[in-house]
Every structure is written in structure tokens, then in C-alpha cells.
Amino acid sequence: MAGFWGKRKRDALELQAQDAVLAQRAGTALVAADERVRVTTDELLFAEAELGHDATAQLGAALESVKQHLGEAFRLNQLNFDEIPDTAEELRTRNARIVQLSEWAEDLLDEQTAALADRIAKARRAPEIIAGVRADAARLRTRIPHARDTIARLAARYAPEALTQVESNPAEADQLLGFAEHGAGVAERRREAGQREQANLALEASTESVRRAATLLDAVETFEVEALRAESTLAAIIEDSRGDVVVALKEPRSPGVATALTNLQAALAALPAAGVNADPFSHLDRLREANSGLDAAIAAARERAARPIPPLEHVHHAIDDADRQFAVARDVIAGHRGWIGADARTRLAEAERVRIDLDHFLGAPAATLSVIDEDHREQAMTMARRAAYLAGEALQLAQRDINSSRPQQGPDQWGGGYGGGRRGGGSDLMGGILGGLVIGSVLDGMFD
């Protein structure tokens, strides 16, 4: 018993120590959050002066929300020191809430001020950035004559359609640089007039214009290198393609190989004569596509040659067998509907779906086709056999259901009275007749 009370006392002391730590943490967090609000208020004033009200609207809204929630935290902290006695649980709950609100406030303000930090730093460096835009624009202008000379040199070597992606780059770069210089002047004047938000927008537009102009001029230099590389690659692919033509002529002639070979020969024939300006990129793309198509067709033909193609009559036999199996299973199930369970019906429905898919695969009702392409025969036979198998399963399951549902009675129990005989005898049979469970020819005989 002494050990029990000793443990309870130790637990109580430990809980009191934890409550004291939580209370101290709540006070520290509340002070830190309040100071963070004061600092952020000063940062907001500076940010509005540098970036404008619209750019700092989210920070202002976050600051107002934080002030409102910190008001709740201060009210909770005041309750901890009023004249009304509090239980340990009440103090614990309030202090935990104070910590939660204070930490949330600091996290939110940190997130919003971090989002503006780069823009504020850039605004402080505005004079330096304006000078950089003007220097970059002047440097890039010296590259424009060289870019025009490069375009002229490329025009003497390549077809006009090959140059469509870069021929206007020097002129566009010149316009962008002019816009950038004008924007830098606008940014400078707006900044001096105290219109910081407009100044920053103009400066951002100027910086982006310089970047795009540099990209356009770089593209001209890159194009010349890529065009030479395309010519070299084209020569290698031409040699490879001619070798592929020789190989393809020795392969078994399938429709796929014949079509791909024709496409590759047409691509080779479309190549310009030596000395004629051409578009190496378009010829390279066409040859690469035709070459890949022939490789794929040869691979498919070789794979097909490794497997015997089913004779046409075998495919027709498989389709006929599937149709017969389906017809038998359908008639049995239709004639004994009241005894047929879900399994047989499901197999029959799946067999019908596969059979319909076969017609869609062949593009016409399979029973009406006298010729089936060799490329489709194997798949057609597989689908027909699948339909026949499912129909056979449906028939077996239907027969099982019929056998298990027939009245189990002897020859002397026919019509043993309503409710008489084994399991009601005659009533079971009549129920089967009324449920459509007797083949139509039997019913015709009964009512003849």
C-alpha cells in the first residue's frame, strides 16, 4: 500500500513539473509572437513603400489575422492570472492553446515575409538592376550584326523552310532590346516620382525583354551548329537506310514490310541532289521515321514467320464451332430459364461479348468473310476458340443446374397430388412448366 501511494505522489509531482514547463513555454511563445507582429508591421510599411499596396496585400491580410488570433491568446493568458481559481486541467488547456496560437502566428508571418523577401531585395537593388539592363542591352546589340551575317550565310546553304525558326531572330532581338531600354528609363522615372509599384513592373518587363533577346541571339548560333550536326547525321542515316532496303528485299514479303519499304524508298528518292539547298531537319525526320518503320515491320514479319500462320479453313472452322457452341448453349438456357443459375448465364454473356469483339476485330461479321488477312488469322482463331470454350462452359453449367433442379421422384410418383410425393412431386413439375422450363416442342405437343 505504501508503494502505491508513493507512486501516485511521484506521478503528481511529475505532472506539476510538466505544467510548469508548459506555462513557461506559453509565456515565452506569446512574447515572441507579439514581437514578431511588431517587426512585421514595420516590414509591411517598408514593403508597401517599395512594392506598392497590391504586392503586399497578402502580407497585410495575414498580419490582421495574426493580430486577431493573438488577441485570443492574450485573453487566455489573462484568465490564468485573474482572481478566479483555476484547476490544473484548465491551466493546462489554456497554456497549450496559447502555444498553438503563438507558433501558428510566427509560422504564417514567416511564410508571407519570405514570399516578399526576394522582391524587396530586388527593389532595394533597383538602381543597380537598371544599370545592368542598360549594360546588357548595349552588349547584346553588338551581337545583332553578327547574327544577321550568320542568317545570310545559312540562307546560302539551306532551304528557306529550314530557316523559318531563326531568320527573324535578329530583328525581334533588336525590338526587344529597344523595349528593354525604354522600360529601364520608365522604371527610373517612376522610382524618382515615388511610384515604386509601377517602377518595379517596368523594371521586371525590361529584365525579361533582355533575357528573351539573349535567347533569340543564342538560338541563331545554336541553329548553325545543329544544322551541321543534322547534315552529318543525315548522311549516316542515308547510308543505313540504303542498307536496310537491301536487307528488306531479302525478307519474306509481307504487306507490312512492303508498305514500310515503299515509304523508305520514297523518303530516299525525295532527297535533293548534291549542291541543292535543302532542309536537313525535315529530311532527317522523314528518313528516321521511315527507317524505324521498316525495322519494326521486318521484326514483326520475322516474329510472324517463326509462328505458323493458321490456314484460312482452320480459322473458319473455329468460328463455326464457336457459333454452334453458342447457339446450343443459348437455346438450352432459354428453354430452361427457371433452372439456370448465374454462373451459366455469366459464361454465356462473356462468350457473346468475345464473339462480338471478334466481328469488330475483323471489321465485319466473321461468318460473312470469305478471306481473312494473314496478320489477323491467329488473333481471330484465338478469339473464336475463347468464345467456343466459354459457350461450352455455359452449356456444362446449365446442364448441371438442370440436373440438380429436376424433381427427384420415382415413376409411380407422377402427379402424386398437389403437395404429395417427394418434395411436392407434381407441383414441382407444374412450376417448371409455368416457369418456361420445358422445351417448346413438348409444350406444343401438350396443347396440340
Short mmCIF file of C-alpha atoms in Angstrom, two decimals:
data_model
loop_
_atom_site.label_atom_id
_atom_site.label_comp_id
_atom_site.label_asym_id
_atom_site.label_seq_id
_atom_site.Cartn_x
_atom_site.Cartn_y
_atom_site.Cartn_z
CA MET A 1 0.00 0.00 0.00
CA ALA A 2 2.86 2.41 0.82
CA GLY A 3 4.34 1.73 -2.64
CA PHE A 4 1.02 2.58 -4.30
CA TRP A 5 0.71 5.94 -2.57
CA GLY A 6 4.34 6.68 -3.27
CA LYS A 7 3.81 6.13 -6.99
CA ARG A 8 0.77 8.40 -7.04
CA LYS A 9 2.76 11.13 -5.33
CA ARG A 10 5.61 10.83 -7.83
CA ASP A 11 3.14 10.99 -10.74
CA ALA A 12 1.52 14.10 -9.29
CA LEU A 13 4.88 15.82 -8.86
CA GLU A 14 5.89 14.92 -12.41
CA LEU A 15 2.64 16.34 -13.80
CA GLN A 16 3.14 19.55 -11.83
CA ALA A 17 6.62 19.90 -13.30
CA GLN A 18 5.27 19.40 -16.82
CA ASP A 19 2.57 22.01 -16.22
CA ALA A 20 5.21 24.48 -15.02
CA VAL A 21 7.27 23.93 -18.18
CA LEU A 22 4.16 24.36 -20.35
CA ALA A 23 3.24 27.61 -18.56
CA GLN A 24 6.75 28.98 -19.10
CA ARG A 25 6.67 27.93 -22.75
CA ALA A 26 3.30 29.64 -23.25
CA GLY A 27 4.62 32.92 -21.87
CA THR A 28 7.77 32.80 -23.98
CA ALA A 29 5.84 31.92 -27.17
CA LEU A 30 3.33 34.74 -26.59
CA VAL A 31 6.10 37.33 -26.14
CA ALA A 32 7.94 36.09 -29.25
CA ALA A 33 4.78 36.21 -31.35
CA ASP A 34 3.93 39.72 -30.18
CA GLU A 35 7.43 40.92 -31.06
CA ARG A 36 7.13 39.22 -34.47
CA VAL A 37 3.94 41.17 -35.11
CA ARG A 38 5.65 44.45 -34.28
CA VAL A 39 8.61 43.68 -36.55
CA THR A 40 6.37 42.56 -39.40
CA THR A 41 4.30 45.74 -39.10
CA ASP A 42 7.47 47.77 -39.75
CA GLU A 43 8.43 45.44 -42.64
CA LEU A 44 4.99 45.85 -44.16
CA LEU A 45 5.33 49.63 -44.20
CA PHE A 46 8.67 49.37 -45.98
CA ALA A 47 7.37 46.74 -48.41
CA GLU A 48 4.37 48.88 -49.32
CA ALA A 49 6.69 51.80 -49.98
CA GLU A 50 8.93 49.68 -52.22
CA LEU A 51 6.43 47.38 -53.92
CA GLY A 52 3.05 49.04 -53.60
CA HIS A 53 -0.13 48.05 -51.79
CA ASP A 54 -1.23 45.32 -54.24
CA ALA A 55 2.02 43.40 -53.92
CA THR A 56 1.80 43.38 -50.13
CA ALA A 57 -1.94 42.74 -49.76
CA GLN A 58 -1.48 39.11 -48.67
CA LEU A 59 1.04 40.06 -46.01
CA GLY A 60 -1.33 42.74 -44.71
CA ALA A 61 -4.21 40.27 -44.52
CA ALA A 62 -2.01 37.73 -42.73
CA LEU A 63 -0.92 40.36 -40.23
CA GLU A 64 -4.53 41.28 -39.41
CA SER A 65 -5.44 37.62 -38.94
CA VAL A 66 -2.47 37.09 -36.64
CA LYS A 67 -3.39 40.11 -34.52
CA GLN A 68 -6.93 38.79 -34.12
CA HIS A 69 -5.80 35.33 -33.00
CA LEU A 70 -3.12 36.71 -30.73
CA GLY A 71 -5.88 38.71 -29.05
CA GLU A 72 -7.44 35.39 -28.11
CA ALA A 73 -4.09 34.19 -26.77
CA PHE A 74 -3.72 37.29 -24.59
CA ARG A 75 -7.26 36.84 -23.23
CA LEU A 76 -6.49 33.23 -22.32
CA ASN A 77 -3.28 34.30 -20.61
CA GLN A 78 -5.20 36.93 -18.64
CA LEU A 79 -7.56 34.26 -17.34
CA ASN A 80 -4.56 32.45 -15.90
CA PHE A 81 -3.91 35.40 -13.57
CA ASP A 82 -7.37 36.64 -12.64
CA GLU A 83 -8.91 36.27 -9.21
CA ILE A 84 -10.97 33.18 -10.10
CA PRO A 85 -9.20 29.97 -9.02
CA ASP A 86 -8.42 27.55 -11.87
CA THR A 87 -7.98 23.82 -11.87
CA ALA A 88 -4.76 22.30 -13.16
CA GLU A 89 -6.61 20.95 -16.20
CA GLU A 90 -7.96 24.41 -17.10
CA LEU A 91 -4.50 25.96 -16.86
CA ARG A 92 -3.02 23.16 -18.92
CA THR A 93 -5.63 23.57 -21.68
CA ARG A 94 -5.21 27.35 -21.85
CA ASN A 95 -1.42 27.22 -21.99
CA ALA A 96 -1.47 24.61 -24.74
CA ARG A 97 -3.82 26.82 -26.77
CA ILE A 98 -1.57 29.88 -26.20
CA VAL A 99 1.43 27.93 -27.51
CA GLN A 100 -0.56 26.76 -30.52
CA LEU A 101 -1.78 30.24 -31.46
CA SER A 102 1.63 31.85 -30.96
CA GLU A 103 3.52 29.31 -33.02
CA TRP A 104 0.92 29.48 -35.78
CA ALA A 105 1.22 33.27 -35.86
CA GLU A 106 5.00 33.16 -36.30
CA ASP A 107 4.83 30.45 -38.97
CA LEU A 108 2.27 32.41 -41.02
CA LEU A 109 4.22 35.66 -40.85
CA ASP A 110 7.46 33.89 -41.73
CA GLU A 111 5.79 32.35 -44.78
CA GLN A 112 4.39 35.64 -46.04
CA THR A 113 7.51 37.70 -45.46
CA ALA A 114 9.68 35.04 -47.13
CA ALA A 115 7.50 35.29 -50.23
CA LEU A 116 8.26 39.01 -50.46
CA ALA A 117 11.91 38.84 -49.46
CA ASP A 118 13.28 38.42 -52.99
CA ARG A 119 11.10 41.19 -54.37
CA ILE A 120 12.05 43.55 -51.58
CA ALA A 121 15.72 42.80 -52.09
CA LYS A 122 15.30 43.40 -55.79
CA ALA A 123 13.50 46.69 -55.13
CA ARG A 124 16.39 47.83 -52.93
CA ARG A 125 18.77 47.00 -55.79
CA ALA A 126 16.62 48.77 -58.42
CA PRO A 127 19.25 51.39 -59.43
CA GLU A 128 21.84 48.62 -59.82
CA ILE A 129 19.45 46.47 -61.85
CA ILE A 130 18.51 49.37 -64.14
CA ALA A 131 22.17 49.96 -64.87
CA GLY A 132 22.60 46.24 -65.53
CA VAL A 133 19.69 46.19 -68.01
CA ARG A 134 21.22 49.05 -69.97
CA ALA A 135 24.66 47.42 -69.99
CA ASP A 136 23.25 44.06 -71.10
CA ALA A 137 21.19 45.68 -73.84
CA ALA A 138 24.24 47.52 -75.16
CA ARG A 139 26.29 44.32 -75.14
CA LEU A 140 23.62 42.32 -76.93
CA ARG A 141 23.23 44.99 -79.62
CA THR A 142 26.80 44.32 -80.68
CA ARG A 143 25.79 40.71 -81.44
CA ILE A 144 22.91 41.63 -83.78
CA PRO A 145 25.08 42.34 -86.89
CA HIS A 146 26.89 39.03 -86.39
CA ALA A 147 23.53 37.22 -86.09
CA ARG A 148 22.36 38.80 -89.36
CA ASP A 149 25.55 37.70 -91.09
CA THR A 150 25.02 34.19 -89.77
CA ILE A 151 21.46 34.12 -91.16
CA ALA A 152 22.74 35.28 -94.56
CA ARG A 153 25.41 32.57 -94.53
CA LEU A 154 22.83 29.93 -93.57
CA ALA A 155 20.45 31.13 -96.33
CA ALA A 156 23.14 30.42 -98.91
CA ARG A 157 23.43 26.83 -97.69
CA TYR A 158 19.95 25.73 -96.61
CA ALA A 159 16.42 25.92 -97.98
CA PRO A 160 14.21 28.82 -96.82
CA GLU A 161 11.90 26.48 -94.89
CA ALA A 162 14.85 25.34 -92.80
CA LEU A 163 15.45 28.90 -91.58
CA THR A 164 11.90 29.80 -90.62
CA GLN A 165 12.59 29.23 -86.94
CA VAL A 166 15.54 31.67 -86.73
CA GLU A 167 15.51 34.03 -89.72
CA SER A 168 13.57 36.75 -87.86
CA ASN A 169 15.52 36.41 -84.60
CA PRO A 170 17.91 39.37 -85.13
CA ALA A 171 15.04 41.77 -85.89
CA GLU A 172 13.00 40.52 -82.93
CA ALA A 173 16.00 40.81 -80.62
CA ASP A 174 16.54 44.40 -81.78
CA GLN A 175 12.92 45.27 -80.93
CA LEU A 176 13.14 43.61 -77.53
CA LEU A 177 16.31 45.48 -76.65
CA GLY A 178 14.69 48.75 -77.60
CA PHE A 179 11.74 47.92 -75.36
CA ALA A 180 14.09 46.98 -72.52
CA GLU A 181 15.96 50.29 -72.73
CA HIS A 182 12.70 52.21 -72.79
CA GLY A 183 11.39 50.23 -69.82
CA ALA A 184 14.56 50.94 -67.83
CA GLY A 185 14.00 54.65 -68.36
CA VAL A 186 10.37 54.36 -67.27
CA ALA A 187 11.40 52.44 -64.15
CA GLU A 188 13.96 55.10 -63.28
CA ARG A 189 11.49 57.97 -63.71
CA ARG A 190 8.67 56.26 -61.81
CA ARG A 191 11.04 55.46 -58.97
CA GLU A 192 12.15 59.04 -58.69
CA ALA A 193 8.49 60.11 -58.64
CA GLY A 194 7.78 57.75 -55.75
CA GLN A 195 5.66 55.41 -57.89
CA ARG A 196 7.50 52.31 -56.70
CA GLU A 197 4.94 49.73 -57.81
CA GLN A 198 4.88 50.98 -61.40
CA ALA A 199 8.66 51.28 -61.35
CA ASN A 200 9.05 47.66 -60.31
CA LEU A 201 6.65 46.45 -63.01
CA ALA A 202 8.56 48.35 -65.69
CA LEU A 203 11.86 47.01 -64.39
CA GLU A 204 10.59 43.42 -64.45
CA ALA A 205 9.42 43.85 -68.04
CA SER A 206 12.80 45.28 -69.03
CA THR A 207 14.70 42.44 -67.41
CA GLU A 208 12.54 39.83 -69.15
CA SER A 209 12.97 41.56 -72.53
CA VAL A 210 16.75 41.44 -72.22
CA ARG A 211 16.60 37.76 -71.32
CA ARG A 212 14.42 36.93 -74.33
CA ALA A 213 16.64 38.92 -76.69
CA ALA A 214 19.68 36.97 -75.49
CA THR A 215 17.82 33.71 -76.04
CA LEU A 216 16.93 34.67 -79.63
CA LEU A 217 20.52 35.57 -80.48
CA ASP A 218 21.83 32.40 -78.87
CA ALA A 219 19.36 30.41 -80.96
CA VAL A 220 20.94 31.68 -84.18
CA GLU A 221 24.36 30.42 -83.14
CA THR A 222 22.89 27.16 -81.90
CA PHE A 223 20.99 26.64 -85.15
CA GLU A 224 24.15 26.78 -87.24
CA VAL A 225 25.79 24.10 -85.10
CA GLU A 226 22.66 21.93 -85.06
CA ALA A 227 22.26 22.23 -88.84
CA LEU A 228 25.82 20.94 -89.39
CA ARG A 229 25.14 18.12 -86.97
CA ALA A 230 21.88 17.28 -88.77
CA GLU A 231 23.72 17.10 -92.10
CA SER A 232 26.26 14.70 -90.63
CA THR A 233 23.54 12.54 -89.06
CA LEU A 234 21.53 12.61 -92.28
CA ALA A 235 24.45 11.23 -94.26
CA ALA A 236 24.81 8.35 -91.80
CA ILE A 237 21.09 7.56 -91.86
CA ILE A 238 21.02 7.63 -95.67
CA GLU A 239 23.75 5.00 -95.75
CA ASP A 240 22.00 2.95 -93.09
CA SER A 241 18.65 3.22 -94.88
CA ARG A 242 20.08 2.01 -98.19
CA GLY A 243 21.49 -1.00 -96.37
CA ASP A 244 18.06 -1.62 -94.80
CA VAL A 245 16.47 -1.57 -98.26
CA VAL A 246 18.84 -4.32 -99.40
CA VAL A 247 18.02 -6.38 -96.31
CA ALA A 248 14.27 -5.83 -96.71
CA LEU A 249 14.33 -7.09 -100.30
CA LYS A 250 15.64 -10.42 -98.99
CA GLU A 251 12.97 -10.75 -96.31
CA PRO A 252 9.68 -12.63 -96.74
CA ARG A 253 7.36 -10.16 -98.42
CA SER A 254 4.53 -9.37 -96.05
CA PRO A 255 2.11 -6.47 -96.55
CA GLY A 256 3.66 -4.61 -93.61
CA VAL A 257 7.21 -4.94 -94.92
CA ALA A 258 6.14 -3.95 -98.45
CA THR A 259 4.44 -0.77 -97.21
CA ALA A 260 7.35 0.21 -94.96
CA LEU A 261 9.85 -0.47 -97.75
CA THR A 262 7.88 1.73 -100.13
CA ASN A 263 7.84 4.56 -97.57
CA LEU A 264 11.61 4.36 -97.03
CA GLN A 265 12.34 4.26 -100.77
CA ALA A 266 10.11 7.32 -101.23
CA ALA A 267 11.98 9.17 -98.47
CA LEU A 268 15.31 8.34 -100.12
CA ALA A 269 14.01 9.44 -103.52
CA ALA A 270 12.87 12.78 -102.08
CA LEU A 271 16.40 13.74 -101.04
CA PRO A 272 17.72 16.68 -103.07
CA ALA A 273 20.63 16.35 -105.46
CA ALA A 274 24.09 17.45 -104.40
CA GLY A 275 24.55 21.22 -104.37
CA VAL A 276 20.85 21.97 -103.91
CA ASN A 277 19.86 23.89 -100.80
CA ALA A 278 17.83 21.60 -98.55
CA ASP A 279 16.23 21.36 -95.14
CA PRO A 280 18.34 18.75 -93.32
CA PHE A 281 15.98 18.70 -90.36
CA SER A 282 12.84 17.70 -92.28
CA HIS A 283 14.70 15.13 -94.40
CA LEU A 284 16.27 13.71 -91.26
CA ASP A 285 12.92 13.41 -89.52
CA ARG A 286 11.28 11.72 -92.52
CA LEU A 287 14.13 9.28 -93.07
CA ARG A 288 14.37 8.43 -89.38
CA GLU A 289 10.63 7.73 -89.22
CA ALA A 290 10.66 5.59 -92.39
CA ASN A 291 13.77 3.73 -91.25
CA SER A 292 12.24 2.94 -87.87
CA GLY A 293 9.01 1.83 -89.56
CA LEU A 294 10.88 -0.63 -91.77
CA ASP A 295 12.83 -2.01 -88.82
CA ALA A 296 9.59 -2.59 -86.92
CA ALA A 297 7.90 -4.21 -89.95
CA ILE A 298 10.83 -6.59 -90.52
CA ALA A 299 10.90 -7.54 -86.85
CA ALA A 300 7.16 -8.23 -86.92
CA ALA A 301 7.48 -10.27 -90.12
CA ARG A 302 10.29 -12.36 -88.65
CA GLU A 303 8.33 -12.96 -85.48
CA ARG A 304 5.30 -13.98 -87.50
CA ALA A 305 7.40 -16.24 -89.70
CA ALA A 306 8.59 -18.06 -86.58
CA ARG A 307 4.95 -18.99 -85.90
CA PRO A 308 2.89 -20.89 -88.47
CA ILE A 309 0.02 -18.87 -89.86
CA PRO A 310 -3.26 -20.73 -89.33
CA PRO A 311 -4.82 -21.87 -92.61
CA LEU A 312 -7.92 -19.95 -93.59
CA GLU A 313 -10.14 -23.03 -93.35
CA HIS A 314 -8.97 -23.66 -89.77
CA VAL A 315 -9.96 -20.16 -88.79
CA HIS A 316 -13.39 -20.60 -90.37
CA HIS A 317 -13.81 -23.93 -88.59
CA ALA A 318 -13.01 -22.29 -85.25
CA ILE A 319 -15.53 -19.51 -85.92
CA ASP A 320 -18.21 -22.01 -86.97
CA ASP A 321 -17.54 -24.10 -83.88
CA ALA A 322 -17.89 -21.06 -81.66
CA ASP A 323 -21.19 -20.15 -83.32
CA ARG A 324 -22.54 -23.70 -82.90
CA GLN A 325 -21.46 -23.93 -79.28
CA PHE A 326 -23.02 -20.56 -78.55
CA ALA A 327 -26.29 -21.45 -80.30
CA VAL A 328 -26.64 -24.72 -78.35
CA ALA A 329 -25.87 -23.10 -75.01
CA ARG A 330 -28.21 -20.20 -75.73
CA ASP A 331 -31.11 -22.50 -76.68
CA VAL A 332 -30.67 -24.72 -73.62
CA ILE A 333 -30.54 -21.77 -71.26
CA ALA A 334 -33.51 -20.08 -72.96
CA GLY A 335 -35.54 -23.29 -72.75
CA HIS A 336 -34.82 -23.85 -69.06
CA ARG A 337 -34.66 -20.30 -67.73
CA GLY A 338 -36.16 -21.05 -64.34
CA TRP A 339 -33.48 -23.63 -63.52
CA ILE A 340 -30.40 -21.82 -64.83
CA GLY A 341 -28.20 -20.07 -62.27
CA ALA A 342 -25.87 -17.08 -62.51
CA ASP A 343 -22.70 -18.99 -63.45
CA ALA A 344 -24.08 -20.42 -66.71
CA ARG A 345 -25.66 -17.10 -67.66
CA THR A 346 -22.38 -15.27 -66.98
CA ARG A 347 -20.36 -17.63 -69.20
CA LEU A 348 -22.90 -17.25 -71.98
CA ALA A 349 -22.78 -13.44 -71.75
CA GLU A 350 -18.98 -13.48 -71.83
CA ALA A 351 -18.99 -15.83 -74.83
CA GLU A 352 -21.31 -13.43 -76.65
CA ARG A 353 -19.08 -10.46 -75.81
CA VAL A 354 -15.96 -12.21 -77.15
CA ARG A 355 -17.84 -13.21 -80.29
CA ILE A 356 -18.93 -9.62 -80.89
CA ASP A 357 -15.38 -8.42 -80.29
CA LEU A 358 -14.22 -10.87 -82.97
CA ASP A 359 -16.52 -9.26 -85.53
CA HIS A 360 -15.24 -5.81 -84.54
CA PHE A 361 -11.64 -7.02 -84.80
CA LEU A 362 -12.19 -8.30 -88.33
CA GLY A 363 -14.17 -5.24 -89.35
CA ALA A 364 -17.21 -7.26 -90.48
CA PRO A 365 -19.31 -10.22 -89.33
CA ALA A 366 -16.86 -13.12 -89.28
CA ALA A 367 -19.41 -15.54 -90.73
CA THR A 368 -19.67 -13.44 -93.91
CA LEU A 369 -15.92 -13.13 -94.58
CA SER A 370 -14.52 -15.43 -97.24
CA VAL A 371 -10.97 -14.08 -96.81
CA ILE A 372 -9.20 -13.14 -93.56
CA ASP A 373 -5.84 -11.34 -93.71
CA GLU A 374 -2.88 -13.41 -92.55
CA ASP A 375 -1.99 -10.80 -89.96
CA HIS A 376 -5.42 -11.29 -88.33
CA ARG A 377 -5.84 -15.05 -88.52
CA GLU A 378 -4.01 -16.02 -85.33
CA GLN A 379 -5.85 -13.47 -83.23
CA ALA A 380 -9.17 -14.37 -84.86
CA MET A 381 -8.66 -18.08 -84.13
CA THR A 382 -7.73 -17.31 -80.51
CA MET A 383 -10.86 -15.23 -80.01
CA ALA A 384 -13.08 -17.84 -81.70
CA ARG A 385 -11.69 -20.61 -79.52
CA ARG A 386 -12.19 -18.45 -76.46
CA ALA A 387 -15.84 -17.86 -77.36
CA ALA A 388 -16.37 -21.60 -78.01
CA TYR A 389 -14.76 -22.51 -74.69
CA LEU A 390 -16.94 -20.07 -72.77
CA ALA A 391 -20.08 -21.29 -74.55
CA GLY A 392 -19.12 -24.90 -73.73
CA GLU A 393 -18.66 -23.96 -70.08
CA ALA A 394 -22.04 -22.24 -70.11
CA LEU A 395 -23.64 -25.41 -71.52
CA GLN A 396 -22.00 -27.63 -68.88
CA LEU A 397 -23.05 -25.32 -66.06
CA ALA A 398 -26.58 -25.11 -67.46
CA GLN A 399 -26.80 -28.90 -67.61
CA ARG A 400 -25.60 -29.07 -64.02
CA ASP A 401 -28.30 -26.64 -62.94
CA ILE A 402 -30.99 -28.56 -64.84
CA ASN A 403 -29.95 -31.90 -63.35
CA SER A 404 -29.86 -30.55 -59.82
CA SER A 405 -33.28 -28.89 -60.20
CA ARG A 406 -35.27 -31.80 -61.71
CA PRO A 407 -37.92 -33.37 -59.37
CA GLN A 408 -36.38 -36.35 -57.56
CA GLN A 409 -39.30 -38.83 -57.75
CA GLY A 410 -39.96 -42.40 -58.88
CA PRO A 411 -42.07 -43.50 -61.86
CA ASP A 412 -45.06 -44.05 -59.59
CA GLN A 413 -44.89 -40.54 -58.14
CA TRP A 414 -46.04 -38.60 -61.21
CA GLY A 415 -48.82 -36.29 -60.17
CA GLY A 416 -48.90 -37.62 -56.64
CA GLY A 417 -51.36 -34.92 -55.69
CA TYR A 418 -50.67 -31.28 -55.03
CA GLY A 419 -48.19 -31.37 -52.25
CA GLY A 420 -47.95 -35.16 -52.34
CA GLY A 421 -44.94 -37.29 -53.22
CA ARG A 422 -41.29 -36.38 -52.71
CA ARG A 423 -40.82 -32.59 -52.45
CA GLY A 424 -44.30 -31.98 -53.75
CA GLY A 425 -43.75 -34.04 -56.94
CA GLY A 426 -46.37 -32.82 -59.38
CA SER A 427 -46.30 -29.25 -58.12
CA ASP A 428 -42.55 -29.02 -58.90
CA LEU A 429 -43.14 -30.15 -62.46
CA MET A 430 -46.04 -27.77 -62.98
CA GLY A 431 -43.93 -24.98 -61.54
CA GLY A 432 -41.25 -25.80 -64.11
CA ILE A 433 -43.77 -25.74 -66.95
CA LEU A 434 -45.24 -22.44 -65.86
CA GLY A 435 -41.72 -21.03 -65.48
CA GLY A 436 -40.86 -21.84 -69.08
CA LEU A 437 -38.67 -24.77 -68.14
CA VAL A 438 -39.93 -27.30 -70.70
CA ILE A 439 -38.67 -27.27 -74.27
CA GLY A 440 -41.07 -25.63 -76.70
CA SER A 441 -41.72 -28.78 -78.70
CA VAL A 442 -43.07 -30.55 -75.59
CA LEU A 443 -45.45 -27.67 -74.91
CA ASP A 444 -46.63 -27.76 -78.50
CA GLY A 445 -47.41 -31.45 -78.10
CA MET A 446 -49.32 -30.90 -74.88
CA PHE A 447 -51.53 -28.19 -76.31
CA ASP A 448 -51.95 -29.77 -79.78
#
